[in-house]
Amino acid sequence: MGNGINRTLSADWPYPRLAAHRCGGTLAPENTLAGFDACVRYGYRMVEFDAKLSADNQLFLLHDDTLERTTNGHGAAAEHTWQQLATLDAGAWYGPQFAGTRLPTLAEAAERCARDGIAANIEIKPCPGRDEITGTLVASGALTLWQGQTPPLLSSFSFEALAAARDAAPSVQRGMLFDEVPDDWLRIVRELDCVSFHANQRYLTERLVAEIHCAGLRVLAYTVNDTARAQLLAQWGVDMICTDRIDTLRPHMFSAPANPA
Ligand code: G3P
Ligand code: MG
């Protein structure tokens, strides 16, 4: 392969090997501050979470386009104002002990990161048709809300959102999320000036990890819940493993990701 292969890996990778998927993996309601509590309890120093916009452009944490699965609300998240979303229960679906848990704003997540010394992978998860503005506002928020902290790593499945993030805040590092890996992945990550390749772990091979590293990019694997698979991926050099099983993939079992000398 040509076009930039054999680049040196960036040394600017201040992140640990393990990240808690959707804040607290399966140990807490996803994308909530209760997830941060679980993350801290299990010794994790990094979270991944999903960020999107309310109808009135408040940035908040939620995975789905709709409210039903993880809140007591109904319909499209994008059709609700923040005032409406802020009243929803985002914890009772998971267990009665979490009843009353609220949807966090991006600012509240940033405060939690600062308080607990946690780094963040902010996945830009735009509501349908809102890719560009969500990318722009998340990137601006990453700059202003994370001042003085480990800089967050942005990622998205949306090319448009990441392009807008790149234009709004070029200095905030970006990673492209892929499910099946397209043949032109290198063109895509170069166009977005990404530092990392975020891969569905099932499509990763030792050879692909080596190719991505040769292109000068870090590798994140999602969502890895099997301990033996996580250890194999770490052995291949996968730089970050995003997991739901923060209770079984323990930080002491993994070394820090390699950094160039
Ligand atoms: O960022 C990795 C992972 O979170 C992507 O999938 O659907 O859990 O947001 P999803
Ligand atoms: Mg995600």
PDB file of C-alpha atoms and ligand atoms in Angstrom:
ATOM      1  CA  MET A   1       0.000   0.000   0.000  1.00  0.00           C
ATOM      2  CA  GLY A   2       1.217   3.514  -0.722  1.00  0.00           C
ATOM      3  CA  ASN A   3      -0.009   6.890   0.457  1.00  0.00           C
ATOM      4  CA  GLY A   4       1.466   7.369   3.870  1.00  0.00           C
ATOM      5  CA  ILE A   5       2.164   3.844   5.016  1.00  0.00           C
ATOM      6  CA  ASN A   6       5.078   3.447   7.436  1.00  0.00           C
ATOM      7  CA  ARG A   7       4.372   6.680   9.231  1.00  0.00           C
ATOM      8  CA  THR A   8       5.460   6.886  12.845  1.00  0.00           C
ATOM      9  CA  LEU A   9       2.772   6.412  15.482  1.00  0.00           C
ATOM     10  CA  SER A  10       1.829   9.644  17.190  1.00  0.00           C
ATOM     11  CA  ALA A  11       3.255   9.976  20.688  1.00  0.00           C
ATOM     12  CA  ASP A  12       0.323  12.198  21.557  1.00  0.00           C
ATOM     13  CA  TRP A  13      -1.834   9.409  22.969  1.00  0.00           C
ATOM     14  CA  PRO A  14      -2.399  10.070  26.651  1.00  0.00           C
ATOM     15  CA  TYR A  15      -4.977   7.328  27.069  1.00  0.00           C
ATOM     16  CA  PRO A  16      -5.011   4.034  28.961  1.00  0.00           C
ATOM     17  CA  ARG A  17      -5.543   0.659  27.273  1.00  0.00           C
ATOM     18  CA  LEU A  18      -9.079   0.149  28.597  1.00  0.00           C
ATOM     19  CA  ALA A  19     -12.168   2.316  28.176  1.00  0.00           C
ATOM     20  CA  ALA A  20     -15.572   1.740  29.770  1.00  0.00           C
ATOM     21  CA  HIS A  21     -18.202   1.559  27.008  1.00  0.00           C
ATOM     22  CA  ARG A  22     -21.125   3.991  27.474  1.00  0.00           C
ATOM     23  CA  CYS A  23     -19.594   5.205  30.782  1.00  0.00           C
ATOM     24  CA  GLY A  24     -20.001   2.142  32.977  1.00  0.00           C
ATOM     25  CA  GLY A  25     -20.408  -0.777  30.594  1.00  0.00           C
ATOM     26  CA  THR A  26     -22.997  -3.238  31.835  1.00  0.00           C
ATOM     27  CA  LEU A  27     -22.527  -2.220  35.471  1.00  0.00           C
ATOM     28  CA  ALA A  28     -24.766   0.869  35.360  1.00  0.00           C
ATOM     29  CA  PRO A  29     -27.385   2.504  33.133  1.00  0.00           C
ATOM     30  CA  GLU A  30     -25.561   3.520  29.958  1.00  0.00           C
ATOM     31  CA  ASN A  31     -24.452   7.084  29.272  1.00  0.00           C
ATOM     32  CA  THR A  32     -25.176   8.329  32.807  1.00  0.00           C
ATOM     33  CA  LEU A  33     -23.156   9.757  35.676  1.00  0.00           C
ATOM     34  CA  ALA A  34     -23.923   6.525  37.550  1.00  0.00           C
ATOM     35  CA  GLY A  35     -21.783   4.911  34.855  1.00  0.00           C
ATOM     36  CA  PHE A  36     -18.893   7.171  35.859  1.00  0.00           C
ATOM     37  CA  ASP A  37     -19.306   5.934  39.442  1.00  0.00           C
ATOM     38  CA  ALA A  38     -18.996   2.326  38.237  1.00  0.00           C
ATOM     39  CA  CYS A  39     -16.023   3.239  36.064  1.00  0.00           C
ATOM     40  CA  VAL A  40     -14.190   4.702  39.066  1.00  0.00           C
ATOM     41  CA  ARG A  41     -15.199   1.795  41.293  1.00  0.00           C
ATOM     42  CA  TYR A  42     -13.545  -0.670  38.924  1.00  0.00           C
ATOM     43  CA  GLY A  43     -10.360   1.384  38.546  1.00  0.00           C
ATOM     44  CA  TYR A  44     -11.035   2.549  34.991  1.00  0.00           C
ATOM     45  CA  ARG A  45      -9.493   5.826  33.868  1.00  0.00           C
ATOM     46  CA  MET A  46     -11.321   6.267  30.575  1.00  0.00           C
ATOM     47  CA  VAL A  47     -14.924   6.296  29.398  1.00  0.00           C
ATOM     48  CA  GLU A  48     -16.551   6.198  25.999  1.00  0.00           C
ATOM     49  CA  PHE A  49     -19.966   7.819  25.681  1.00  0.00           C
ATOM     50  CA  ASP A  50     -22.388   8.986  22.986  1.00  0.00           C
ATOM     51  CA  ALA A  51     -23.237  12.672  22.542  1.00  0.00           C
ATOM     52  CA  LYS A  52     -26.078  14.254  20.587  1.00  0.00           C
ATOM     53  CA  LEU A  53     -28.191  17.429  20.418  1.00  0.00           C
ATOM     54  CA  SER A  54     -31.615  18.245  21.798  1.00  0.00           C
ATOM     55  CA  ALA A  55     -34.080  20.206  19.636  1.00  0.00           C
ATOM     56  CA  ASP A  56     -32.708  23.418  21.166  1.00  0.00           C
ATOM     57  CA  ASN A  57     -29.070  22.403  20.686  1.00  0.00           C
ATOM     58  CA  GLN A  58     -28.121  21.279  24.177  1.00  0.00           C
ATOM     59  CA  LEU A  59     -25.392  18.604  24.033  1.00  0.00           C
ATOM     60  CA  PHE A  60     -26.259  15.575  26.120  1.00  0.00           C
ATOM     61  CA  LEU A  61     -25.483  11.868  26.416  1.00  0.00           C
ATOM     62  CA  LEU A  62     -27.724   9.251  24.770  1.00  0.00           C
ATOM     63  CA  HIS A  63     -27.083   6.351  22.414  1.00  0.00           C
ATOM     64  CA  ASP A  64     -30.332   5.850  20.511  1.00  0.00           C
ATOM     65  CA  ASP A  65     -32.202   8.261  18.230  1.00  0.00           C
ATOM     66  CA  THR A  66     -35.301   7.526  20.278  1.00  0.00           C
ATOM     67  CA  LEU A  67     -36.037   7.653  23.989  1.00  0.00           C
ATOM     68  CA  GLU A  68     -37.882   4.406  24.691  1.00  0.00           C
ATOM     69  CA  ARG A  69     -35.087   1.910  25.373  1.00  0.00           C
ATOM     70  CA  THR A  70     -33.116   3.826  28.001  1.00  0.00           C
ATOM     71  CA  THR A  71     -35.539   6.426  29.392  1.00  0.00           C
ATOM     72  CA  ASN A  72     -39.199   6.733  30.336  1.00  0.00           C
ATOM     73  CA  GLY A  73     -39.717   9.157  27.437  1.00  0.00           C
ATOM     74  CA  HIS A  74     -41.202   8.495  24.016  1.00  0.00           C
ATOM     75  CA  GLY A  75     -40.354   9.431  20.459  1.00  0.00           C
ATOM     76  CA  ALA A  76     -37.381  11.033  18.778  1.00  0.00           C
ATOM     77  CA  ALA A  77     -34.780  12.633  21.043  1.00  0.00           C
ATOM     78  CA  ALA A  78     -34.236  15.352  18.426  1.00  0.00           C
ATOM     79  CA  GLU A  79     -37.831  16.528  18.809  1.00  0.00           C
ATOM     80  CA  HIS A  80     -37.458  17.288  22.530  1.00  0.00           C
ATOM     81  CA  THR A  81     -36.056  20.413  24.131  1.00  0.00           C
ATOM     82  CA  TRP A  82     -33.482  20.060  26.882  1.00  0.00           C
ATOM     83  CA  GLN A  83     -36.072  21.192  29.416  1.00  0.00           C
ATOM     84  CA  GLN A  84     -38.195  18.195  28.411  1.00  0.00           C
ATOM     85  CA  LEU A  85     -35.275  15.747  28.277  1.00  0.00           C
ATOM     86  CA  ALA A  86     -33.932  16.862  31.658  1.00  0.00           C
ATOM     87  CA  THR A  87     -37.052  15.574  33.419  1.00  0.00           C
ATOM     88  CA  LEU A  88     -36.735  12.019  32.072  1.00  0.00           C
ATOM     89  CA  ASP A  89     -35.698   9.016  34.124  1.00  0.00           C
ATOM     90  CA  ALA A  90     -32.680   7.367  32.506  1.00  0.00           C
ATOM     91  CA  GLY A  91     -31.986   4.777  35.184  1.00  0.00           C
ATOM     92  CA  ALA A  92     -35.178   2.905  36.139  1.00  0.00           C
ATOM     93  CA  TRP A  93     -35.069   0.784  32.966  1.00  0.00           C
ATOM     94  CA  TYR A  94     -31.812  -0.698  34.247  1.00  0.00           C
ATOM     95  CA  GLY A  95     -32.824  -1.292  37.847  1.00  0.00           C
ATOM     96  CA  PRO A  96     -34.965   0.265  40.588  1.00  0.00           C
ATOM     97  CA  GLN A  97     -31.876   1.377  42.525  1.00  0.00           C
ATOM     98  CA  PHE A  98     -31.086   3.732  39.628  1.00  0.00           C
ATOM     99  CA  ALA A  99     -34.554   5.315  39.444  1.00  0.00           C
ATOM    100  CA  GLY A 100     -34.261   9.088  39.233  1.00  0.00           C
ATOM    101  CA  THR A 101     -30.988   9.013  37.281  1.00  0.00           C
ATOM    102  CA  ARG A 102     -31.031  11.847  34.737  1.00  0.00           C
ATOM    103  CA  LEU A 103     -29.625  12.258  31.250  1.00  0.00           C
ATOM    104  CA  PRO A 104     -26.324  14.124  31.674  1.00  0.00           C
ATOM    105  CA  THR A 105     -25.291  17.133  29.632  1.00  0.00           C
ATOM    106  CA  LEU A 106     -21.882  17.095  27.963  1.00  0.00           C
ATOM    107  CA  ALA A 107     -20.832  19.777  30.464  1.00  0.00           C
ATOM    108  CA  GLU A 108     -21.745  17.501  33.384  1.00  0.00           C
ATOM    109  CA  ALA A 109     -19.721  14.691  31.820  1.00  0.00           C
ATOM    110  CA  ALA A 110     -16.749  17.049  31.487  1.00  0.00           C
ATOM    111  CA  GLU A 111     -17.076  18.016  35.164  1.00  0.00           C
ATOM    112  CA  ARG A 112     -17.083  14.340  36.145  1.00  0.00           C
ATOM    113  CA  CYS A 113     -13.986  13.706  34.036  1.00  0.00           C
ATOM    114  CA  ALA A 114     -12.225  16.571  35.829  1.00  0.00           C
ATOM    115  CA  ARG A 115     -13.382  15.521  39.295  1.00  0.00           C
ATOM    116  CA  ASP A 116     -12.404  11.872  38.916  1.00  0.00           C
ATOM    117  CA  GLY A 117      -9.388  12.202  36.593  1.00  0.00           C
ATOM    118  CA  ILE A 118     -11.082  10.267  33.794  1.00  0.00           C
ATOM    119  CA  ALA A 119     -10.263  10.667  30.099  1.00  0.00           C
ATOM    120  CA  ALA A 120     -13.077  10.611  27.530  1.00  0.00           C
ATOM    121  CA  ASN A 121     -13.748   9.241  24.085  1.00  0.00           C
ATOM    122  CA  ILE A 122     -16.727  11.322  22.976  1.00  0.00           C
ATOM    123  CA  GLU A 123     -18.597   9.495  20.254  1.00  0.00           C
ATOM    124  CA  ILE A 124     -20.492  12.036  18.159  1.00  0.00           C
ATOM    125  CA  LYS A 125     -23.817  10.282  17.610  1.00  0.00           C
ATOM    126  CA  PRO A 126     -25.948  12.766  15.654  1.00  0.00           C
ATOM    127  CA  CYS A 127     -29.706  12.518  15.479  1.00  0.00           C
ATOM    128  CA  PRO A 128     -30.793  11.942  11.853  1.00  0.00           C
ATOM    129  CA  GLY A 129     -29.971  14.920   9.627  1.00  0.00           C
ATOM    130  CA  ARG A 130     -28.021  16.760  12.351  1.00  0.00           C
ATOM    131  CA  ASP A 131     -24.530  15.472  11.579  1.00  0.00           C
ATOM    132  CA  GLU A 132     -22.785  18.719  10.766  1.00  0.00           C
ATOM    133  CA  ILE A 133     -24.088  20.849  13.624  1.00  0.00           C
ATOM    134  CA  THR A 134     -23.545  18.048  16.137  1.00  0.00           C
ATOM    135  CA  GLY A 135     -19.934  17.616  14.972  1.00  0.00           C
ATOM    136  CA  THR A 136     -19.326  21.351  15.200  1.00  0.00           C
ATOM    137  CA  LEU A 137     -20.836  21.781  18.653  1.00  0.00           C
ATOM    138  CA  VAL A 138     -19.262  18.664  20.171  1.00  0.00           C
ATOM    139  CA  ALA A 139     -15.819  19.740  18.949  1.00  0.00           C
ATOM    140  CA  SER A 140     -16.289  23.262  20.321  1.00  0.00           C
ATOM    141  CA  GLY A 141     -17.537  21.789  23.603  1.00  0.00           C
ATOM    142  CA  ALA A 142     -14.526  19.464  23.774  1.00  0.00           C
ATOM    143  CA  LEU A 143     -12.251  22.491  23.535  1.00  0.00           C
ATOM    144  CA  THR A 144     -14.014  24.695  26.064  1.00  0.00           C
ATOM    145  CA  LEU A 145     -15.316  22.147  28.587  1.00  0.00           C
ATOM    146  CA  TRP A 146     -12.142  20.048  28.852  1.00  0.00           C
ATOM    147  CA  GLN A 147      -9.702  22.926  29.376  1.00  0.00           C
ATOM    148  CA  GLY A 148      -6.874  21.867  31.689  1.00  0.00           C
ATOM    149  CA  GLN A 149      -7.793  18.179  31.404  1.00  0.00           C
ATOM    150  CA  THR A 150      -6.567  15.284  29.285  1.00  0.00           C
ATOM    151  CA  PRO A 151      -7.993  16.250  25.884  1.00  0.00           C
ATOM    152  CA  PRO A 152     -10.932  14.095  24.830  1.00  0.00           C
ATOM    153  CA  LEU A 153     -10.720  11.893  21.775  1.00  0.00           C
ATOM    154  CA  LEU A 154     -13.614  12.433  19.353  1.00  0.00           C
ATOM    155  CA  SER A 155     -15.032   9.678  17.171  1.00  0.00           C
ATOM    156  CA  SER A 156     -18.021   9.033  14.947  1.00  0.00           C
ATOM    157  CA  PHE A 157     -19.477   6.713  12.351  1.00  0.00           C
ATOM    158  CA  SER A 158     -20.537   9.912  10.553  1.00  0.00           C
ATOM    159  CA  PHE A 159     -18.025  11.294   8.063  1.00  0.00           C
ATOM    160  CA  GLU A 160     -19.951  14.562   7.931  1.00  0.00           C
ATOM    161  CA  ALA A 161     -19.882  14.986  11.710  1.00  0.00           C
ATOM    162  CA  LEU A 162     -16.155  14.327  11.936  1.00  0.00           C
ATOM    163  CA  ALA A 163     -15.444  16.682   9.017  1.00  0.00           C
ATOM    164  CA  ALA A 164     -17.364  19.415  10.849  1.00  0.00           C
ATOM    165  CA  ALA A 165     -15.467  18.618  14.068  1.00  0.00           C
ATOM    166  CA  ARG A 166     -12.160  18.843  12.189  1.00  0.00           C
ATOM    167  CA  ASP A 167     -13.110  22.244  10.796  1.00  0.00           C
ATOM    168  CA  ALA A 168     -14.430  23.606  14.116  1.00  0.00           C
ATOM    169  CA  ALA A 169     -11.580  22.426  16.338  1.00  0.00           C
ATOM    170  CA  PRO A 170      -8.716  20.914  14.334  1.00  0.00           C
ATOM    171  CA  SER A 171      -6.584  20.421  17.450  1.00  0.00           C
ATOM    172  CA  VAL A 172      -9.040  18.010  19.108  1.00  0.00           C
ATOM    173  CA  GLN A 173      -7.952  14.519  18.048  1.00  0.00           C
ATOM    174  CA  ARG A 174     -10.330  12.421  15.975  1.00  0.00           C
ATOM    175  CA  GLY A 175     -10.872   8.762  15.208  1.00  0.00           C
ATOM    176  CA  MET A 176     -13.099   7.296  12.490  1.00  0.00           C
ATOM    177  CA  LEU A 177     -15.476   4.559  13.579  1.00  0.00           C
ATOM    178  CA  PHE A 178     -15.977   1.657  11.217  1.00  0.00           C
ATOM    179  CA  ASP A 179     -18.186  -1.370  11.310  1.00  0.00           C
ATOM    180  CA  GLU A 180     -17.173  -3.426   8.268  1.00  0.00           C
ATOM    181  CA  VAL A 181     -13.912  -1.963   7.024  1.00  0.00           C
ATOM    182  CA  PRO A 182     -14.263  -0.298   3.596  1.00  0.00           C
ATOM    183  CA  ASP A 183     -11.512  -0.742   0.994  1.00  0.00           C
ATOM    184  CA  ASP A 184     -10.839   3.016   1.004  1.00  0.00           C
ATOM    185  CA  TRP A 185     -10.407   3.325   4.797  1.00  0.00           C
ATOM    186  CA  LEU A 186      -7.019   4.989   4.430  1.00  0.00           C
ATOM    187  CA  ARG A 187      -8.416   7.733   2.183  1.00  0.00           C
ATOM    188  CA  ILE A 188     -11.221   8.373   4.679  1.00  0.00           C
ATOM    189  CA  VAL A 189      -8.975   8.660   7.741  1.00  0.00           C
ATOM    190  CA  ARG A 190      -6.516  10.866   5.857  1.00  0.00           C
ATOM    191  CA  GLU A 191      -9.268  13.186   4.673  1.00  0.00           C
ATOM    192  CA  LEU A 192     -10.503  13.593   8.226  1.00  0.00           C
ATOM    193  CA  ASP A 193      -6.949  13.914   9.559  1.00  0.00           C
ATOM    194  CA  CYS A 194      -7.638  11.186  12.107  1.00  0.00           C
ATOM    195  CA  VAL A 195      -5.202   9.924  14.717  1.00  0.00           C
ATOM    196  CA  SER A 196      -7.057   6.679  15.291  1.00  0.00           C
ATOM    197  CA  PHE A 197      -9.069   3.922  13.634  1.00  0.00           C
ATOM    198  CA  HIS A 198     -11.991   2.656  15.728  1.00  0.00           C
ATOM    199  CA  ALA A 199     -12.826  -0.872  14.670  1.00  0.00           C
ATOM    200  CA  ASN A 200     -15.546  -3.355  15.363  1.00  0.00           C
ATOM    201  CA  GLN A 201     -13.357  -5.945  17.089  1.00  0.00           C
ATOM    202  CA  ARG A 202     -14.847  -8.785  15.069  1.00  0.00           C
ATOM    203  CA  TYR A 203     -13.239  -7.469  11.868  1.00  0.00           C
ATOM    204  CA  LEU A 204      -9.781  -6.938  13.350  1.00  0.00           C
ATOM    205  CA  THR A 205      -6.924  -9.236  12.395  1.00  0.00           C
ATOM    206  CA  GLU A 206      -3.285  -9.054  13.406  1.00  0.00           C
ATOM    207  CA  ARG A 207      -2.454  -8.022   9.846  1.00  0.00           C
ATOM    208  CA  LEU A 208      -5.024  -5.211   9.764  1.00  0.00           C
ATOM    209  CA  VAL A 209      -3.774  -3.872  13.127  1.00  0.00           C
ATOM    210  CA  ALA A 210      -0.248  -3.812  11.665  1.00  0.00           C
ATOM    211  CA  GLU A 211      -1.459  -2.014   8.515  1.00  0.00           C
ATOM    212  CA  ILE A 212      -3.285   0.618  10.564  1.00  0.00           C
ATOM    213  CA  HIS A 213      -0.208   1.163  12.737  1.00  0.00           C
ATOM    214  CA  CYS A 214       1.947   1.421   9.621  1.00  0.00           C
ATOM    215  CA  ALA A 215      -0.316   4.238   8.496  1.00  0.00           C
ATOM    216  CA  GLY A 216       0.592   6.046  11.734  1.00  0.00           C
ATOM    217  CA  LEU A 217      -2.806   5.522  13.351  1.00  0.00           C
ATOM    218  CA  ARG A 218      -3.776   4.175  16.736  1.00  0.00           C
ATOM    219  CA  VAL A 219      -6.327   1.353  16.927  1.00  0.00           C
ATOM    220  CA  LEU A 220      -9.402   1.232  19.180  1.00  0.00           C
ATOM    221  CA  ALA A 221     -11.439  -1.987  19.275  1.00  0.00           C
ATOM    222  CA  TYR A 222     -15.088  -2.044  20.290  1.00  0.00           C
ATOM    223  CA  THR A 223     -16.876  -3.740  22.019  1.00  0.00           C
ATOM    224  CA  VAL A 224     -14.664  -6.424  23.559  1.00  0.00           C
ATOM    225  CA  ASN A 225     -16.241  -8.377  26.384  1.00  0.00           C
ATOM    226  CA  ASP A 226     -14.311 -11.633  26.251  1.00  0.00           C
ATOM    227  CA  THR A 227     -11.125 -11.574  28.329  1.00  0.00           C
ATOM    228  CA  ALA A 228      -9.103 -13.890  26.078  1.00  0.00           C
ATOM    229  CA  ARG A 229     -10.046 -11.879  22.990  1.00  0.00           C
ATOM    230  CA  ALA A 230      -9.102  -8.624  24.756  1.00  0.00           C
ATOM    231  CA  GLN A 231      -5.723 -10.063  25.693  1.00  0.00           C
ATOM    232  CA  LEU A 232      -5.114 -11.226  22.121  1.00  0.00           C
ATOM    233  CA  LEU A 233      -6.014  -7.792  20.748  1.00  0.00           C
ATOM    234  CA  ALA A 234      -3.650  -6.144  23.260  1.00  0.00           C
ATOM    235  CA  GLN A 235      -0.936  -8.594  22.164  1.00  0.00           C
ATOM    236  CA  TRP A 236      -1.493  -7.474  18.558  1.00  0.00           C
ATOM    237  CA  GLY A 237      -0.943  -3.915  19.755  1.00  0.00           C
ATOM    238  CA  VAL A 238      -4.518  -2.605  19.803  1.00  0.00           C
ATOM    239  CA  ASP A 239      -4.121   0.663  21.672  1.00  0.00           C
ATOM    240  CA  MET A 240      -7.542   0.933  23.289  1.00  0.00           C
ATOM    241  CA  ILE A 241     -10.110  -1.699  24.145  1.00  0.00           C
ATOM    242  CA  CYS A 242     -13.641  -0.476  24.738  1.00  0.00           C
ATOM    243  CA  THR A 243     -15.596  -2.887  26.935  1.00  0.00           C
ATOM    244  CA  ASP A 244     -18.892  -3.426  28.710  1.00  0.00           C
ATOM    245  CA  ARG A 245     -17.244  -5.838  31.164  1.00  0.00           C
ATOM    246  CA  ILE A 246     -15.427  -3.450  33.440  1.00  0.00           C
ATOM    247  CA  ASP A 247     -15.870  -6.068  36.140  1.00  0.00           C
ATOM    248  CA  THR A 248     -13.921  -8.813  34.350  1.00  0.00           C
ATOM    249  CA  LEU A 249     -11.450  -6.883  32.153  1.00  0.00           C
ATOM    250  CA  ARG A 250      -9.420  -5.395  34.979  1.00  0.00           C
ATOM    251  CA  PRO A 251      -6.855  -2.650  34.379  1.00  0.00           C
ATOM    252  CA  HIS A 252      -4.040  -4.577  36.113  1.00  0.00           C
ATOM    253  CA  MET A 253      -4.357  -7.309  33.462  1.00  0.00           C
ATOM    254  CA  PHE A 254      -3.269  -4.922  30.677  1.00  0.00           C
ATOM    255  CA  SER A 255      -0.117  -2.886  30.140  1.00  0.00           C
ATOM    256  CA  ALA A 256      -0.234   0.723  28.955  1.00  0.00           C
ATOM    257  CA  PRO A 257      -0.319   1.102  25.162  1.00  0.00           C
ATOM    258  CA  ALA A 258       3.112   1.278  23.531  1.00  0.00           C
ATOM    259  CA  ASN A 259       4.485   4.727  22.754  1.00  0.00           C
ATOM    260  CA  PRO A 260       7.182   5.453  20.209  1.00  0.00           C
ATOM    261  CA  ALA A 261      10.622   6.018  21.742  1.00  0.00           C
TER     262      ALA A 261
HETATM  263  O1  G3P B   1     -17.282   3.935  20.111  1.00  0.00           O
HETATM  264  C1  G3P B   1     -17.418   2.556  20.144  1.00  0.00           C
HETATM  265  C2  G3P B   1     -18.841   2.110  20.256  1.00  0.00           C
HETATM  266  O2  G3P B   1     -19.490   2.863  21.236  1.00  0.00           O
HETATM  267  C3  G3P B   1     -19.596   2.203  18.970  1.00  0.00           C
HETATM  268  O3  G3P B   1     -20.825   1.583  19.018  1.00  0.00           O
HETATM  269  O4  G3P B   1     -23.270   1.609  19.078  1.00  0.00           O
HETATM  270  O5  G3P B   1     -22.013   1.297  21.174  1.00  0.00           O
HETATM  271  O6  G3P B   1     -22.046   3.519  20.077  1.00  0.00           O
HETATM  272  P1  G3P B   1     -22.088   2.023  19.885  1.00  0.00           P
HETATM  273 MG    MG B   2     -20.658   4.650  21.363  1.00  0.00          MG
END
